[in-house]
PDB file of C-alpha atoms in Angstrom:
ATOM      1  CA  CYS A   1      63.004  84.714 149.517  1.00 73.00           C
ATOM      2  CA  MET A   2      64.624  85.250 153.007  1.00 77.00           C
ATOM      3  CA  VAL A   3      67.917  85.819 151.480  1.00 77.00           C
ATOM      4  CA  VAL A   4      66.725  88.531 149.051  1.00 76.00           C
ATOM      5  CA  ILE A   5      64.821  90.343 151.883  1.00 79.00           C
ATOM      6  CA  LYS A   6      67.820  90.215 154.259  1.00 82.00           C
ATOM      7  CA  ILE A   7      70.186  91.466 151.638  1.00 81.00           C
ATOM      8  CA  ARG A   8      68.130  94.238 150.677  1.00 80.00           C
ATOM      9  CA  ARG A   9      66.498  95.383 153.840  1.00 81.00           C
ATOM     10  CA  VAL A  10      68.806  94.532 156.697  1.00 85.00           C
ATOM     11  CA  PRO A  11      71.864  96.448 157.785  1.00 87.00           C
ATOM     12  CA  ALA A  12      75.057  94.369 157.957  1.00 83.00           C
ATOM     13  CA  ASP A  13      75.395  95.227 161.680  1.00 82.00           C
ATOM     14  CA  LYS A  14      71.921  93.788 162.484  1.00 84.00           C
ATOM     15  CA  MET A  15      72.231  90.635 160.383  1.00 84.00           C
ATOM     16  CA  VAL A  16      73.310  88.390 163.349  1.00 81.00           C
ATOM     17  CA  GLU A  17      70.083  89.377 165.360  1.00 82.00           C
ATOM     18  CA  ILE A  18      67.820  89.016 162.361  1.00 85.00           C
ATOM     19  CA  ASN A  19      69.322  85.439 161.819  1.00 83.00           C
ATOM     20  CA  GLY A  20      68.675  84.748 165.442  1.00 83.00           C
ATOM     21  CA  ILE A  21      64.961  85.749 165.170  1.00 85.00           C
ATOM     22  CA  GLU A  22      64.604  83.816 162.038  1.00 84.00           C
ATOM     23  CA  ASN A  23      66.033  80.766 163.500  1.00 82.00           C
ATOM     24  CA  PHE A  24      63.840  81.130 166.636  1.00 84.00           C
ATOM     25  CA  VAL A  25      60.666  81.128 164.599  1.00 85.00           C
ATOM     26  CA  GLN A  26      61.727  78.001 162.681  1.00 81.00           C
ATOM     27  CA  PRO A  27      61.968  75.559 165.470  1.00 79.00           C
ATOM     28  CA  LEU A  28      58.688  77.001 167.052  1.00 82.00           C
ATOM     29  CA  GLY A  29      56.916  76.092 163.743  1.00 83.00           C
ATOM     30  CA  GLN A  30      58.427  72.632 163.855  1.00 78.00           C
ATOM     31  CA  THR A  31      57.305  72.233 167.402  1.00 77.00           C
ATOM     32  CA  CYS A  32      53.653  73.247 166.456  1.00 81.00           C
ATOM     33  CA  GLY A  33      53.755  70.865 163.485  1.00 80.00           C
ATOM     34  CA  THR A  34      54.991  67.913 165.667  1.00 74.00           C
ATOM     35  CA  LEU A  35      52.259  68.639 168.382  1.00 76.00           C
ATOM     36  CA  LEU A  36      49.391  69.019 165.901  1.00 82.00           C
ATOM     37  CA  MET A  37      50.227  66.422 163.349  1.00 80.00           C
ATOM     38  CA  ALA A  38      48.038  63.735 164.929  1.00 78.00           C
ATOM     39  CA  GLN A  39      45.133  66.173 164.969  1.00 85.00           C
ATOM     40  CA  ILE A  40      45.737  67.194 161.299  1.00 85.00           C
ATOM     41  CA  LEU A  41      46.028  63.548 160.090  1.00 84.00           C
ATOM     42  CA  ALA A  42      42.661  62.726 161.886  1.00 85.00           C
ATOM     43  CA  LEU A  43      41.000  65.871 160.396  1.00 87.00           C
ATOM     44  CA  VAL A  44      42.118  65.321 156.739  1.00 87.00           C
ATOM     45  CA  GLY A  45      42.049  61.715 156.696  1.00 84.00           C
ATOM     46  CA  GLY A  46      45.682  60.647 156.104  1.00 85.00           C
ATOM     47  CA  TRP A  47      49.286  61.651 155.268  1.00 86.00           C
ATOM     48  CA  ARG A  48      48.604  61.858 151.420  1.00 91.00           C
ATOM     49  CA  THR A  49      46.112  64.591 152.046  1.00 91.00           C
ATOM     50  CA  VAL A  50      48.560  66.425 154.319  1.00 89.00           C
ATOM     51  CA  TYR A  51      51.286  66.303 151.721  1.00 90.00           C
ATOM     52  CA  GLN A  52      48.912  67.513 149.025  1.00 93.00           C
ATOM     53  CA  GLY A  53      47.810  70.393 151.067  1.00 91.00           C
ATOM     54  CA  ILE A  54      51.273  71.390 151.910  1.00 90.00           C
ATOM     55  CA  CYS A  55      52.236  71.362 148.191  1.00 94.00           C
ATOM     56  CA  LEU A  56      49.165  73.693 147.546  1.00 95.00           C
ATOM     57  CA  LEU A  57      50.390  76.011 150.293  1.00 93.00           C
ATOM     58  CA  MET A  58      53.895  76.131 148.924  1.00 92.00           C
ATOM     59  CA  ILE A  59      52.481  76.884 145.399  1.00 95.00           C
ATOM     60  CA  LEU A  60      50.384  79.693 146.823  1.00 95.00           C
ATOM     61  CA  CYS A  61      53.413  81.137 148.641  1.00 89.00           C
ATOM     62  CA  ALA A  62      55.504  80.971 145.408  1.00 88.00           C
ATOM     63  CA  VAL A  63      52.670  82.976 143.533  1.00 90.00           C
ATOM     64  CA  LEU A  64      52.217  85.476 146.320  1.00 89.00           C
ATOM     65  CA  TRP A  65      55.974  85.975 146.330  1.00 84.00           C
ATOM     66  CA  ILE A  66      56.138  86.699 142.572  1.00 84.00           C
ATOM     67  CA  LEU A  67      53.170  89.060 142.840  1.00 84.00           C
ATOM     68  CA  PHE A  68      54.531  91.010 145.747  1.00 81.00           C
ATOM     69  CA  TYR A  69      58.195  90.928 144.691  1.00 71.00           C
ATOM     70  CA  SER A  70      58.302  94.314 143.309  1.00 58.00           C
ATOM     71  CA  LYS A  71      57.478  95.789 146.939  1.00 61.00           C
ATOM     72  CA  VAL A  72      60.219  93.680 148.353  1.00 54.00           C
ATOM     73  CA  ASN A  73      62.584  94.470 145.720  1.00 58.00           C
ATOM     74  CA  ARG A  74      62.615  98.164 146.633  1.00 56.00           C
ATOM     75  CA  ARG A  75      65.781  98.985 148.568  1.00 52.00           C
ATOM     76  CA  ASP A  76      65.678 101.001 151.717  1.00 53.00           C
ATOM     77  CA  PRO A  77      67.534 104.131 150.915  1.00 54.00           C
ATOM     78  CA  ASP A  78      69.014 104.404 154.427  1.00 54.00           C
ATOM     79  CA  ILE A  79      70.862 101.132 153.989  1.00 52.00           C
ATOM     80  CA  PRO A  80      74.102 101.432 152.235  1.00 54.00           C
ATOM     81  CA  VAL A  81      74.776  98.993 149.544  1.00 53.00           C
ATOM     82  CA  GLN A  82      78.151  97.734 148.622  1.00 51.00           C
ATOM     83  CA  ARG A  83      78.685  97.780 144.832  1.00 53.00           C
ATOM     84  CA  PRO A  84      81.457  96.118 142.826  1.00 52.00           C
ATOM     85  CA  ASP A  85      84.325  98.254 141.703  1.00 55.00           C
ATOM     86  CA  SER A  86      83.349  99.410 138.197  1.00 52.00           C
ATOM     87  CA  SER A  87      86.819 101.025 137.542  1.00 55.00           C
ATOM     88  CA  ASN A  88      88.196  97.680 136.222  1.00 55.00           C
ATOM     89  CA  PRO A  89      85.375  95.704 134.547  1.00 52.00           C
ATOM     90  CA  SER A  90      87.823  93.069 133.409  1.00 51.00           C
ATOM     91  CA  ARG A  91      88.163  91.853 137.067  1.00 52.00           C
ATOM     92  CA  GLU A  92      84.696  90.532 137.175  1.00 49.00           C
ATOM     93  CA  LYS A  93      85.378  88.228 134.214  1.00 53.00           C
ATOM     94  CA  GLU A  94      88.712  86.730 135.834  1.00 59.00           C
ATOM     95  CA  LYS A  95      86.742  84.099 137.831  1.00 64.00           C
ATOM     96  CA  SER A  96      82.999  83.113 138.167  1.00 75.00           C
ATOM     97  CA  PRO A  97      81.498  83.528 141.613  1.00 73.00           C
ATOM     98  CA  LEU A  98      81.377  79.725 141.992  1.00 75.00           C
ATOM     99  CA  LEU A  99      84.972  79.287 141.266  1.00 80.00           C
ATOM    100  CA  LEU A 100      85.993  82.129 143.309  1.00 81.00           C
ATOM    101  CA  ALA A 101      83.996  80.523 146.354  1.00 78.00           C
ATOM    102  CA  LEU A 102      85.381  77.072 145.727  1.00 80.00           C
ATOM    103  CA  SER A 103      88.878  78.390 145.858  1.00 84.00           C
ATOM    104  CA  GLN A 104      88.471  79.147 149.467  1.00 85.00           C
ATOM    105  CA  LYS A 105      88.938  76.384 152.010  1.00 85.00           C
ATOM    106  CA  THR A 106      86.372  77.903 154.486  1.00 83.00           C
ATOM    107  CA  VAL A 107      83.592  77.779 151.803  1.00 83.00           C
ATOM    108  CA  ILE A 108      84.407  74.140 151.032  1.00 85.00           C
ATOM    109  CA  LEU A 109      84.440  73.258 154.744  1.00 83.00           C
ATOM    110  CA  TYR A 110      81.239  74.945 155.318  1.00 80.00           C
ATOM    111  CA  ALA A 111      79.621  73.198 152.263  1.00 82.00           C
ATOM    112  CA  LEU A 112      80.556  69.908 153.723  1.00 82.00           C
ATOM    113  CA  ALA A 113      79.815  70.633 157.465  1.00 78.00           C
ATOM    114  CA  TYR A 114      76.418  72.263 157.139  1.00 77.00           C
ATOM    115  CA  PRO A 115      74.555  69.530 155.298  1.00 83.00           C
ATOM    116  CA  GLY A 116      75.956  67.088 157.789  1.00 80.00           C
ATOM    117  CA  THR A 117      74.283  68.819 160.693  1.00 75.00           C
ATOM    118  CA  ILE A 118      70.984  69.124 158.865  1.00 78.00           C
ATOM    119  CA  ILE A 119      71.201  65.372 157.927  1.00 84.00           C
ATOM    120  CA  ILE A 120      71.671  64.345 161.446  1.00 81.00           C
ATOM    121  CA  TRP A 121      69.058  66.670 162.740  1.00 77.00           C
ATOM    122  CA  ILE A 122      66.424  65.274 160.341  1.00 81.00           C
ATOM    123  CA  GLY A 123      67.501  61.763 161.246  1.00 81.00           C
ATOM    124  CA  PHE A 124      66.646  62.705 164.842  1.00 80.00           C
ATOM    125  CA  PHE A 125      63.054  63.490 164.021  1.00 78.00           C
ATOM    126  CA  TYR A 126      62.372  60.744 161.625  1.00 81.00           C
ATOM    127  CA  TYR A 127      64.380  57.859 163.158  1.00 85.00           C
ATOM    128  CA  PHE A 128      64.728  58.295 166.933  1.00 85.00           C
ATOM    129  CA  PRO A 129      61.079  58.333 167.876  1.00 85.00           C
ATOM    130  CA  SER A 130      60.492  54.916 166.267  1.00 87.00           C
ATOM    131  CA  TYR A 131      63.942  53.777 167.828  1.00 89.00           C
ATOM    132  CA  PHE A 132      62.775  54.840 171.332  1.00 89.00           C
ATOM    133  CA  MET A 133      59.383  52.980 170.822  1.00 89.00           C
ATOM    134  CA  SER A 134      60.958  49.708 169.400  1.00 90.00           C
ATOM    135  CA  GLU A 135      64.254  49.458 171.199  1.00 88.00           C
ATOM    136  CA  ARG A 136      63.468  51.279 174.621  1.00 86.00           C
ATOM    137  CA  GLY A 137      59.755  50.420 175.012  1.00 88.00           C
ATOM    138  CA  PHE A 138      58.551  53.955 175.170  1.00 90.00           C
ATOM    139  CA  THR A 139      54.997  54.918 174.163  1.00 88.00           C
ATOM    140  CA  ASP A 140      54.316  57.186 171.288  1.00 82.00           C
ATOM    141  CA  VAL A 141      53.515  60.039 173.752  1.00 83.00           C
ATOM    142  CA  GLN A 142      56.894  59.499 175.563  1.00 88.00           C
ATOM    143  CA  ALA A 143      58.799  59.528 172.415  1.00 86.00           C
ATOM    144  CA  GLY A 144      56.972  62.619 171.257  1.00 83.00           C
ATOM    145  CA  LEU A 145      57.736  64.416 174.462  1.00 86.00           C
ATOM    146  CA  ALA A 146      61.547  63.670 174.175  1.00 86.00           C
ATOM    147  CA  THR A 147      61.559  64.698 170.524  1.00 84.00           C
ATOM    148  CA  GLY A 148      59.483  67.709 170.977  1.00 83.00           C
ATOM    149  CA  LEU A 149      61.803  69.256 173.503  1.00 87.00           C
ATOM    150  CA  PHE A 150      64.571  69.360 170.923  1.00 85.00           C
ATOM    151  CA  PRO A 151      63.182  72.263 168.744  1.00 84.00           C
ATOM    152  CA  VAL A 152      61.849  74.171 171.880  1.00 86.00           C
ATOM    153  CA  PHE A 153      65.525  74.500 173.206  1.00 91.00           C
ATOM    154  CA  SER A 154      66.726  75.059 169.534  1.00 87.00           C
ATOM    155  CA  ALA A 155      64.555  78.235 169.562  1.00 87.00           C
ATOM    156  CA  ILE A 156      66.085  79.359 172.853  1.00 90.00           C
ATOM    157  CA  ALA A 157      69.576  78.887 171.569  1.00 89.00           C
ATOM    158  CA  SER A 158      68.750  81.044 168.545  1.00 87.00           C
ATOM    159  CA  ILE A 159      67.802  84.004 170.739  1.00 86.00           C
ATOM    160  CA  VAL A 160      70.793  83.471 173.090  1.00 86.00           C
ATOM    161  CA  SER A 161      73.529  82.986 170.430  1.00 85.00           C
ATOM    162  CA  PRO A 162      73.443  86.512 168.846  1.00 82.00           C
ATOM    163  CA  LYS A 163      73.714  88.066 172.412  1.00 81.00           C
ATOM    164  CA  LEU A 164      76.695  85.832 173.289  1.00 80.00           C
ATOM    165  CA  SER A 165      78.412  86.529 170.001  1.00 77.00           C
ATOM    166  CA  LYS A 166      78.217  90.194 170.717  1.00 75.00           C
ATOM    167  CA  LYS A 167      79.384  90.053 174.259  1.00 78.00           C
ATOM    168  CA  LEU A 168      81.875  87.269 173.947  1.00 75.00           C
ATOM    169  CA  ASP A 169      84.623  86.661 171.210  1.00 72.00           C
ATOM    170  CA  VAL A 170      84.198  83.020 171.395  1.00 74.00           C
ATOM    171  CA  ASN A 171      82.744  82.263 168.075  1.00 75.00           C
ATOM    172  CA  LYS A 172      85.291  79.923 166.712  1.00 78.00           C
ATOM    173  CA  SER A 173      85.278  78.127 170.109  1.00 81.00           C
ATOM    174  CA  VAL A 174      81.506  77.671 169.903  1.00 81.00           C
ATOM    175  CA  LEU A 175      81.594  76.421 166.353  1.00 81.00           C
ATOM    176  CA  VAL A 176      84.164  73.693 167.000  1.00 85.00           C
ATOM    177  CA  GLY A 177      82.983  72.854 170.441  1.00 88.00           C
ATOM    178  CA  SER A 178      79.348  72.328 169.294  1.00 87.00           C
ATOM    179  CA  GLY A 179      80.565  70.142 166.471  1.00 85.00           C
ATOM    180  CA  ILE A 180      82.384  67.914 168.876  1.00 91.00           C
ATOM    181  CA  ALA A 181      79.608  68.151 171.448  1.00 93.00           C
ATOM    182  CA  LEU A 182      76.745  67.105 168.942  1.00 89.00           C
ATOM    183  CA  SER A 183      78.674  63.907 167.971  1.00 88.00           C
ATOM    184  CA  ILE A 184      78.916  62.860 171.428  1.00 94.00           C
ATOM    185  CA  LEU A 185      75.369  63.834 172.385  1.00 93.00           C
ATOM    186  CA  TYR A 186      73.597  62.037 169.480  1.00 90.00           C
ATOM    187  CA  PHE A 187      75.477  58.826 170.421  1.00 92.00           C
ATOM    188  CA  ILE A 188      74.500  59.328 174.223  1.00 93.00           C
ATOM    189  CA  ILE A 189      70.928  59.620 173.194  1.00 90.00           C
ATOM    190  CA  LEU A 190      70.864  56.175 171.785  1.00 88.00           C
ATOM    191  CA  GLN A 191      72.071  54.591 174.861  1.00 90.00           C
ATOM    192  CA  ILE A 192      69.735  56.140 177.283  1.00 89.00           C
ATOM    193  CA  SER A 193      66.745  54.124 178.732  1.00 88.00           C
ATOM    194  CA  SER A 194      65.370  56.697 181.451  1.00 91.00           C
ATOM    195  CA  LEU A 195      62.749  59.043 180.078  1.00 91.00           C
ATOM    196  CA  PRO A 196      63.611  62.045 182.343  1.00 93.00           C
ATOM    197  CA  LEU A 197      67.334  61.641 181.493  1.00 94.00           C
ATOM    198  CA  LEU A 198      66.556  61.404 177.778  1.00 92.00           C
ATOM    199  CA  CYS A 199      64.337  64.426 177.853  1.00 93.00           C
ATOM    200  CA  LEU A 200      67.139  66.355 179.532  1.00 95.00           C
ATOM    201  CA  VAL A 201      69.831  65.231 177.059  1.00 94.00           C
ATOM    202  CA  SER A 202      67.425  65.856 174.176  1.00 91.00           C
ATOM    203  CA  ALA A 203      66.718  69.483 175.250  1.00 93.00           C
ATOM    204  CA  PHE A 204      70.522  70.056 175.777  1.00 94.00           C
ATOM    205  CA  THR A 205      71.270  68.648 172.260  1.00 92.00           C
ATOM    206  CA  GLY A 206      68.583  70.871 170.731  1.00 90.00           C
ATOM    207  CA  PHE A 207      70.250  73.925 172.323  1.00 92.00           C
ATOM    208  CA  VAL A 208      73.764  72.859 171.309  1.00 91.00           C
ATOM    209  CA  SER A 209      72.471  72.139 167.572  1.00 87.00           C
ATOM    210  CA  TYR A 210      71.240  75.645 167.074  1.00 85.00           C
ATOM    211  CA  LEU A 211      73.797  77.523 169.074  1.00 84.00           C
ATOM    212  CA  PRO A 212      76.426  77.685 166.177  1.00 81.00           C
TER     213      PRO A 212
END
């Protein structure tokens, strides 16, 4: 849904800023979910009910999207739309979009790299809190604090990164540097026993993870 809305409603020169705002909202929602999950579990009586409730909300959102799609589908007349060259219709049949994308090394590299960053990010939220509690002797409150700082600083990075990309031509350096830094930071987190230091590294890792 977000892709359709952005393609139809957002000018190309504003896309970076919109992506930053979108990524800013996402970790804020994750933070709220992390902070409120204990209360939600107590309120509804267990994780199964939480899953069922979320499924119903997802179905409701899907229905609402279908009902209101016609409004979203209207293009803004002030936004120019790039259309394919119709002078040579045979060009579109030469290669399918998928084959055309797979023929570019950048697309293949992105397809491999992006899931990797997401998998390790999910691993942090699912695995690290129990690791801190079992291996480092932290309480659930301490583990939650260290984990909760991660998305907060991810949100900050989402707001900062569009401004940096406009002022400084360091996009490639940020992408490569963040990938190297994350590999080191995730390893360092596993070695830390001090809660204040863990919170500091967790916050910095959250920032670096959303910067690229």
